[in-house]
PDB file of C-alpha atoms in Angstrom:
ATOM      1  CA  ALA A   1     -26.062 -51.269 -60.446  1.00 34.00           C
ATOM      2  CA  ALA A   2     -24.423 -48.273 -58.670  1.00 37.00           C
ATOM      3  CA  ALA A   3     -22.235 -47.671 -61.653  1.00 38.00           C
ATOM      4  CA  ALA A   4     -25.226 -47.915 -63.923  1.00 37.00           C
ATOM      5  CA  ALA A   5     -27.103 -45.408 -61.844  1.00 36.00           C
ATOM      6  CA  ALA A   6     -24.348 -43.089 -62.042  1.00 38.00           C
ATOM      7  CA  GLU A   7     -24.206 -43.099 -65.760  1.00 39.00           C
ATOM      8  CA  GLN A   8     -27.952 -42.552 -66.094  1.00 41.00           C
ATOM      9  CA  GLY A   9     -28.253 -39.941 -63.343  1.00 53.00           C
ATOM     10  CA  GLU A  10     -30.710 -39.900 -60.689  1.00 69.00           C
ATOM     11  CA  ARG A  11     -34.251 -38.542 -61.191  1.00 85.00           C
ATOM     12  CA  PRO A  12     -34.577 -35.407 -58.908  1.00 92.00           C
ATOM     13  CA  ALA A  13     -37.082 -35.756 -55.991  1.00 94.00           C
ATOM     14  CA  LEU A  14     -37.940 -32.072 -56.482  1.00 95.00           C
ATOM     15  CA  SER A  15     -38.509 -30.132 -59.561  1.00 95.00           C
ATOM     16  CA  ALA A  16     -40.229 -26.717 -59.431  1.00 96.00           C
ATOM     17  CA  ARG A  17     -40.661 -23.714 -61.629  1.00 96.00           C
ATOM     18  CA  LEU A  18     -40.182 -20.518 -59.408  1.00 97.00           C
ATOM     19  CA  ARG A  19     -39.946 -16.761 -59.817  1.00 97.00           C
ATOM     20  CA  ALA A  20     -36.404 -15.477 -59.413  1.00 97.00           C
ATOM     21  CA  GLN A  21     -35.724 -12.956 -56.812  1.00 95.00           C
ATOM     22  CA  ARG A  22     -32.497 -11.130 -56.062  1.00 93.00           C
ATOM     23  CA  LEU A  23     -31.327 -11.985 -52.557  1.00 89.00           C
ATOM     24  CA  ASP A  24     -31.206  -8.999 -50.346  1.00 81.00           C
ATOM     25  CA  PRO A  25     -29.509  -9.797 -47.084  1.00 73.00           C
ATOM     26  CA  ALA A  26     -30.504  -6.343 -45.600  1.00 70.00           C
ATOM     27  CA  THR A  27     -34.204  -7.226 -45.527  1.00 67.00           C
ATOM     28  CA  LEU A  28     -33.605 -10.502 -44.003  1.00 68.00           C
ATOM     29  CA  GLY A  29     -31.273  -9.329 -41.255  1.00 70.00           C
ATOM     30  CA  MET A  30     -28.340 -11.059 -42.653  1.00 70.00           C
ATOM     31  CA  PRO A  31     -24.738  -9.647 -43.047  1.00 66.00           C
ATOM     32  CA  ALA A  32     -23.913  -8.119 -46.278  1.00 64.00           C
ATOM     33  CA  SER A  33     -21.276 -10.729 -47.137  1.00 64.00           C
ATOM     34  CA  PHE A  34     -24.011 -13.309 -47.454  1.00 69.00           C
ATOM     35  CA  ALA A  35     -24.690 -12.067 -50.876  1.00 66.00           C
ATOM     36  CA  ALA A  36     -21.178 -12.344 -51.940  1.00 73.00           C
ATOM     37  CA  GLY A  37     -21.471 -16.280 -51.592  1.00 89.00           C
ATOM     38  CA  ASP A  38     -23.468 -18.464 -53.723  1.00 93.00           C
ATOM     39  CA  ARG A  39     -26.069 -19.828 -51.295  1.00 92.00           C
ATOM     40  CA  ILE A  40     -29.732 -19.418 -52.238  1.00 94.00           C
ATOM     41  CA  LEU A  41     -33.044 -19.339 -50.140  1.00 93.00           C
ATOM     42  CA  VAL A  42     -35.912 -21.686 -51.356  1.00 95.00           C
ATOM     43  CA  PRO A  43     -39.551 -22.014 -50.264  1.00 95.00           C
ATOM     44  CA  ARG A  44     -40.274 -23.965 -47.027  1.00 95.00           C
ATOM     45  CA  SER A  45     -42.306 -26.295 -49.043  1.00 95.00           C
ATOM     46  CA  ALA A  46     -39.309 -27.496 -50.979  1.00 94.00           C
ATOM     47  CA  PHE A  47     -37.534 -28.409 -47.823  1.00 93.00           C
ATOM     48  CA  GLU A  48     -40.700 -30.326 -46.629  1.00 94.00           C
ATOM     49  CA  LYS A  49     -41.082 -32.312 -49.928  1.00 94.00           C
ATOM     50  CA  LEU A  50     -37.606 -33.393 -49.927  1.00 94.00           C
ATOM     51  CA  ARG A  51     -37.689 -34.415 -46.141  1.00 93.00           C
ATOM     52  CA  LYS A  52     -40.804 -36.442 -46.798  1.00 94.00           C
ATOM     53  CA  ARG A  53     -39.027 -38.290 -49.512  1.00 93.00           C
ATOM     54  CA  GLY A  54     -36.024 -38.910 -47.266  1.00 92.00           C
ATOM     55  CA  VAL A  55     -33.691 -36.641 -49.389  1.00 91.00           C
ATOM     56  CA  PRO A  56     -31.419 -34.089 -47.522  1.00 84.00           C
ATOM     57  CA  PRO A  57     -32.383 -30.708 -48.709  1.00 81.00           C
ATOM     58  CA  ARG A  58     -28.810 -29.461 -49.212  1.00 83.00           C
ATOM     59  CA  GLY A  59     -27.761 -29.421 -52.903  1.00 92.00           C
ATOM     60  CA  PHE A  60     -29.772 -27.659 -55.509  1.00 96.00           C
ATOM     61  CA  ARG A  61     -29.567 -26.977 -59.394  1.00 97.00           C
ATOM     62  CA  LEU A  62     -30.990 -23.755 -60.721  1.00 97.00           C
ATOM     63  CA  ALA A  63     -31.655 -23.351 -64.492  1.00 97.00           C
ATOM     64  CA  SER A  64     -32.784 -20.777 -66.853  1.00 94.00           C
ATOM     65  CA  LYS A  65     -36.188 -21.795 -68.465  1.00 89.00           C
ATOM     66  CA  VAL A  66     -35.314 -20.129 -71.797  1.00 89.00           C
ATOM     67  CA  ASP A  67     -31.796 -21.933 -71.934  1.00 92.00           C
ATOM     68  CA  PRO A  68     -31.490 -24.988 -69.545  1.00 90.00           C
ATOM     69  CA  SER A  69     -27.933 -25.365 -70.504  1.00 91.00           C
ATOM     70  CA  ARG A  70     -27.124 -22.201 -68.386  1.00 94.00           C
ATOM     71  CA  GLN A  71     -27.352 -23.850 -64.874  1.00 96.00           C
ATOM     72  CA  PHE A  72     -25.718 -23.196 -61.327  1.00 97.00           C
ATOM     73  CA  PHE A  73     -25.294 -25.594 -58.585  1.00 97.00           C
ATOM     74  CA  THR A  74     -25.206 -24.485 -55.009  1.00 96.00           C
ATOM     75  CA  GLU A  75     -26.716 -25.016 -51.511  1.00 94.00           C
ATOM     76  CA  ALA A  76     -29.821 -23.639 -49.819  1.00 93.00           C
ATOM     77  CA  ALA A  77     -29.474 -21.613 -46.641  1.00 88.00           C
ATOM     78  CA  PRO A  78     -31.626 -22.753 -43.677  1.00 86.00           C
ATOM     79  CA  MET A  79     -33.824 -19.773 -43.972  1.00 87.00           C
ATOM     80  CA  HIS A  80     -36.711 -19.743 -46.541  1.00 90.00           C
ATOM     81  CA  CYS A  81     -38.056 -17.204 -49.205  1.00 91.00           C
ATOM     82  CA  ALA A  82     -41.769 -16.791 -50.128  1.00 93.00           C
ATOM     83  CA  GLU A  83     -43.663 -19.603 -51.700  1.00 96.00           C
ATOM     84  CA  GLY A  84     -43.356 -19.570 -55.433  1.00 97.00           C
ATOM     85  CA  GLU A  85     -40.071 -17.767 -55.375  1.00 97.00           C
ATOM     86  CA  VAL A  86     -36.323 -18.694 -55.070  1.00 96.00           C
ATOM     87  CA  CYS A  87     -33.952 -16.011 -53.878  1.00 94.00           C
ATOM     88  CA  ALA A  88     -30.461 -16.057 -55.295  1.00 94.00           C
ATOM     89  CA  PRO A  89     -27.403 -13.584 -55.239  1.00 92.00           C
ATOM     90  CA  ALA A  90     -27.339 -10.962 -58.225  1.00 91.00           C
ATOM     91  CA  PHE A  91     -24.260 -12.786 -59.750  1.00 91.00           C
ATOM     92  CA  VAL A  92     -26.197 -16.055 -59.917  1.00 94.00           C
ATOM     93  CA  LEU A  93     -29.115 -14.484 -61.798  1.00 95.00           C
ATOM     94  CA  GLU A  94     -26.434 -12.789 -64.029  1.00 93.00           C
ATOM     95  CA  ALA A  95     -24.813 -16.346 -64.720  1.00 93.00           C
ATOM     96  CA  LEU A  96     -28.262 -17.846 -65.594  1.00 95.00           C
ATOM     97  CA  GLY A  97     -29.251 -14.834 -67.842  1.00 95.00           C
ATOM     98  CA  VAL A  98     -32.373 -14.372 -65.678  1.00 96.00           C
ATOM     99  CA  LYS A  99     -33.959 -11.177 -64.445  1.00 95.00           C
ATOM    100  CA  GLU A 100     -36.149 -10.748 -61.410  1.00 95.00           C
ATOM    101  CA  GLY A 101     -39.517 -12.092 -61.873  1.00 96.00           C
ATOM    102  CA  GLU A 102     -38.424 -14.467 -64.592  1.00 96.00           C
ATOM    103  CA  GLU A 103     -39.132 -18.145 -64.187  1.00 96.00           C
ATOM    104  CA  LEU A 104     -36.309 -20.521 -63.161  1.00 95.00           C
ATOM    105  CA  LEU A 105     -36.048 -24.317 -62.583  1.00 97.00           C
ATOM    106  CA  LEU A 106     -35.149 -25.532 -59.134  1.00 97.00           C
ATOM    107  CA  GLU A 107     -34.191 -29.176 -58.584  1.00 97.00           C
ATOM    108  CA  ASN A 108     -32.478 -30.996 -55.793  1.00 96.00           C
ATOM    109  CA  ALA A 109     -28.955 -32.248 -56.759  1.00 96.00           C
ATOM    110  CA  HIS A 110     -26.021 -34.307 -55.589  1.00 95.00           C
ATOM    111  CA  LEU A 111     -22.394 -33.042 -56.155  1.00 95.00           C
ATOM    112  CA  PRO A 112     -19.268 -34.859 -55.810  1.00 96.00           C
ATOM    113  CA  LYS A 113     -16.522 -33.264 -53.679  1.00 96.00           C
ATOM    114  CA  ALA A 114     -13.957 -31.252 -55.345  1.00 96.00           C
ATOM    115  CA  GLU A 115     -10.527 -32.465 -56.218  1.00 96.00           C
ATOM    116  CA  SER A 116      -9.245 -29.481 -57.873  1.00 97.00           C
ATOM    117  CA  VAL A 117     -10.578 -26.343 -60.082  1.00 97.00           C
ATOM    118  CA  ARG A 118      -8.895 -24.334 -62.888  1.00 98.00           C
ATOM    119  CA  LEU A 119      -9.514 -20.513 -62.624  1.00 97.00           C
ATOM    120  CA  GLN A 120      -8.860 -17.713 -65.132  1.00 97.00           C
ATOM    121  CA  ALA A 121      -8.534 -14.063 -64.116  1.00 96.00           C
ATOM    122  CA  HIS A 122      -9.903 -11.384 -66.399  1.00 96.00           C
ATOM    123  CA  SER A 123      -7.224  -8.964 -65.580  1.00 95.00           C
ATOM    124  CA  SER A 124      -3.389  -9.701 -65.123  1.00 95.00           C
ATOM    125  CA  LYS A 125      -3.461  -7.184 -62.269  1.00 95.00           C
ATOM    126  CA  LEU A 126      -4.906  -9.929 -60.000  1.00 95.00           C
ATOM    127  CA  ALA A 127      -1.932 -12.050 -60.606  1.00 90.00           C
ATOM    128  CA  GLU A 128       0.354  -9.124 -59.515  1.00 92.00           C
ATOM    129  CA  HIS A 129      -1.556  -8.752 -56.394  1.00 94.00           C
ATOM    130  CA  PRO A 130       0.269  -9.804 -53.298  1.00 94.00           C
ATOM    131  CA  GLU A 131      -2.895 -10.951 -51.375  1.00 94.00           C
ATOM    132  CA  MET A 132      -4.395 -12.866 -54.401  1.00 94.00           C
ATOM    133  CA  GLU A 133      -4.470 -16.381 -52.658  1.00 93.00           C
ATOM    134  CA  SER A 134      -5.899 -14.960 -49.420  1.00 94.00           C
ATOM    135  CA  MET A 135      -8.655 -13.005 -51.394  1.00 94.00           C
ATOM    136  CA  LEU A 136      -9.494 -16.284 -53.187  1.00 95.00           C
ATOM    137  CA  THR A 137      -9.680 -18.223 -49.943  1.00 93.00           C
ATOM    138  CA  GLY A 138     -11.859 -15.463 -48.351  1.00 91.00           C
ATOM    139  CA  THR A 139     -14.262 -15.641 -51.151  1.00 92.00           C
ATOM    140  CA  LEU A 140     -14.656 -19.253 -51.570  1.00 93.00           C
ATOM    141  CA  GLU A 141     -15.373 -19.386 -47.859  1.00 91.00           C
ATOM    142  CA  GLY A 142     -18.696 -18.138 -48.763  1.00 90.00           C
ATOM    143  CA  PHE A 143     -19.252 -20.737 -51.416  1.00 94.00           C
ATOM    144  CA  ALA A 144     -20.865 -24.035 -51.184  1.00 95.00           C
ATOM    145  CA  ALA A 145     -20.019 -25.262 -54.749  1.00 96.00           C
ATOM    146  CA  LEU A 146     -18.319 -24.186 -57.933  1.00 97.00           C
ATOM    147  CA  THR A 147     -19.954 -24.468 -61.519  1.00 97.00           C
ATOM    148  CA  ASN A 148     -18.008 -24.726 -64.603  1.00 96.00           C
ATOM    149  CA  GLY A 149     -18.438 -21.487 -66.734  1.00 94.00           C
ATOM    150  CA  THR A 150     -19.585 -19.063 -64.014  1.00 94.00           C
ATOM    151  CA  THR A 151     -17.683 -15.935 -62.740  1.00 95.00           C
ATOM    152  CA  ILE A 152     -16.776 -15.029 -59.189  1.00 95.00           C
ATOM    153  CA  GLU A 153     -15.350 -11.672 -57.942  1.00 94.00           C
ATOM    154  CA  LEU A 154     -12.714 -11.152 -55.599  1.00 94.00           C
ATOM    155  CA  ARG A 155     -12.742  -8.001 -53.825  1.00 91.00           C
ATOM    156  CA  ASP A 156     -10.173  -5.714 -52.188  1.00 92.00           C
ATOM    157  CA  GLY A 157     -11.734  -2.483 -50.908  1.00 91.00           C
ATOM    158  CA  PRO A 158     -13.181  -0.654 -54.063  1.00 93.00           C
ATOM    159  CA  ASN A 159     -11.265  -3.006 -56.425  1.00 94.00           C
ATOM    160  CA  VAL A 160     -13.053  -5.926 -57.990  1.00 94.00           C
ATOM    161  CA  TYR A 161     -11.267  -8.833 -59.807  1.00 96.00           C
ATOM    162  CA  ARG A 162     -13.451 -10.988 -62.073  1.00 96.00           C
ATOM    163  CA  VAL A 163     -12.378 -14.720 -62.168  1.00 97.00           C
ATOM    164  CA  ASP A 164     -13.902 -17.346 -64.372  1.00 97.00           C
ATOM    165  CA  VAL A 165     -14.130 -21.112 -63.434  1.00 97.00           C
ATOM    166  CA  ILE A 166     -12.932 -22.918 -66.479  1.00 97.00           C
ATOM    167  CA  ALA A 167     -12.666 -26.465 -65.344  1.00 97.00           C
ATOM    168  CA  VAL A 168     -13.668 -28.515 -62.251  1.00 97.00           C
ATOM    169  CA  ARG A 169     -12.329 -32.093 -61.259  1.00 97.00           C
ATOM    170  CA  SER A 170     -14.137 -34.195 -58.609  1.00 96.00           C
ATOM    171  CA  ARG A 171     -13.044 -36.919 -56.332  1.00 96.00           C
ATOM    172  CA  PRO A 172     -14.551 -40.418 -56.787  1.00 94.00           C
ATOM    173  CA  ASP A 173     -18.160 -40.741 -55.736  1.00 93.00           C
ATOM    174  CA  ARG A 174     -20.487 -43.679 -55.838  1.00 92.00           C
ATOM    175  CA  ARG A 175     -23.478 -41.535 -56.284  1.00 91.00           C
ATOM    176  CA  ALA A 176     -24.563 -40.024 -59.579  1.00 91.00           C
ATOM    177  CA  ASP A 177     -23.301 -36.665 -60.199  1.00 94.00           C
ATOM    178  CA  SER A 178     -26.325 -34.363 -60.968  1.00 94.00           C
ATOM    179  CA  SER A 179     -24.003 -31.854 -62.842  1.00 95.00           C
ATOM    180  CA  ARG A 180     -22.472 -34.426 -65.067  1.00 94.00           C
ATOM    181  CA  GLY A 181     -19.048 -33.145 -64.535  1.00 95.00           C
ATOM    182  CA  GLN A 182     -19.919 -29.472 -64.580  1.00 96.00           C
ATOM    183  CA  ALA A 183     -19.873 -28.668 -60.791  1.00 97.00           C
ATOM    184  CA  VAL A 184     -18.279 -29.780 -57.558  1.00 97.00           C
ATOM    185  CA  TRP A 185     -18.765 -29.371 -53.706  1.00 96.00           C
ATOM    186  CA  ILE A 186     -16.153 -27.149 -52.076  1.00 95.00           C
ATOM    187  CA  ASP A 187     -17.620 -26.610 -48.600  1.00 89.00           C
ATOM    188  CA  ASN A 188     -15.049 -27.787 -45.882  1.00 86.00           C
ATOM    189  CA  ILE A 189     -12.882 -29.192 -48.714  1.00 87.00           C
ATOM    190  CA  ASP A 190      -9.021 -28.952 -49.167  1.00 90.00           C
ATOM    191  CA  LEU A 191      -9.198 -27.555 -52.696  1.00 92.00           C
ATOM    192  CA  VAL A 192      -6.432 -27.480 -55.124  1.00 94.00           C
ATOM    193  CA  THR A 193      -6.430 -24.600 -57.456  1.00 95.00           C
ATOM    194  CA  ASP A 194      -4.807 -24.000 -60.798  1.00 95.00           C
ATOM    195  CA  TRP A 195      -4.589 -20.808 -62.711  1.00 96.00           C
ATOM    196  CA  ALA A 196      -4.643 -20.259 -66.528  1.00 95.00           C
ATOM    197  CA  ALA A 197      -3.013 -17.310 -68.054  1.00 94.00           C
ATOM    198  CA  PRO A 198      -5.138 -14.262 -67.515  1.00 95.00           C
ATOM    199  CA  LYS A 199      -7.608 -13.284 -70.331  1.00 94.00           C
ATOM    200  CA  ASP A 200      -5.873  -9.924 -71.057  1.00 93.00           C
ATOM    201  CA  ALA A 201      -2.598 -11.495 -71.219  1.00 85.00           C
ATOM    202  CA  LYS A 202      -3.975 -13.982 -73.862  1.00 69.00           C
ATOM    203  CA  ARG A 203      -5.430 -11.113 -75.992  1.00 69.00           C
ATOM    204  CA  ALA A 204      -2.185  -9.265 -75.685  1.00 65.00           C
ATOM    205  CA  ALA A 205      -0.209 -12.266 -76.911  1.00 64.00           C
ATOM    206  CA  ARG A 206      -2.667 -12.788 -79.777  1.00 66.00           C
ATOM    207  CA  ARG A 207      -2.375  -9.133 -80.939  1.00 65.00           C
ATOM    208  CA  LYS A 208       1.509  -9.383 -80.702  1.00 61.00           C
ATOM    209  CA  ARG A 209       1.356 -12.578 -82.841  1.00 61.00           C
ATOM    210  CA  GLY A 210      -1.020 -10.924 -85.380  1.00 55.00           C
ATOM    211  CA  SER A 211       1.277  -7.886 -85.605  1.00 53.00           C
ATOM    212  CA  ALA A 212       4.218 -10.045 -86.107  1.00 50.00           C
ATOM    213  CA  ASP A 213       2.611 -11.993 -88.951  1.00 54.00           C
ATOM    214  CA  SER A 214       1.526  -8.672 -90.661  1.00 53.00           C
ATOM    215  CA  GLU A 215       5.181  -7.339 -90.560  1.00 53.00           C
ATOM    216  CA  GLY A 216       6.315 -10.709 -92.052  1.00 54.00           C
ATOM    217  CA  GLU A 217       3.953 -10.571 -94.761  1.00 56.00           C
ATOM    218  CA  SER A 218       4.806  -6.916 -95.718  1.00 55.00           C
ATOM    219  CA  GLU A 219       8.644  -7.724 -96.020  1.00 54.00           C
TER     220      GLU A 219
END
């Protein structure tokens, strides 16, 4: 029965359409570093509805109303936003292709714990950075989950390095995975990370092959 439920997925106890708002830590008296993480704020009524149904108000799924395939999984902070709204960091709204004031779908979600994730830097300069691993660790400390297909930012002073999440792998879990293999829980997890070749290195390699092919044809 448990296996069947895992395959079919569990019907969310909460499903609501809310207006998207950019999370501004300054107006909430929170440190600016909070916006660099992935946690969101949901209305108090969302917490209360889940508690009444005996569901821990922890994991959530956000999805675009226009394109539901664009989704993001995360945790809600213990603070609340206004009724009818969901507050999310700017990069989360960007990942969903949603602007402030537009409608989002909010659902509760269960995610399995992470086994490993595969990442890809946009620039090869990150791979040359001596503090790359510590920058990644520091950034991920502010994250509850990682969603496949999203982009995170590693910062070193004024320098920003964009990194794509290109694959996630979870540990065995008896409960249904609400993301269907697209997201994993990383909070307090010993996470294994694997790096693909940077995007600019792959583009350079393709240009080099194309140039070699052109030279071969002209001979």
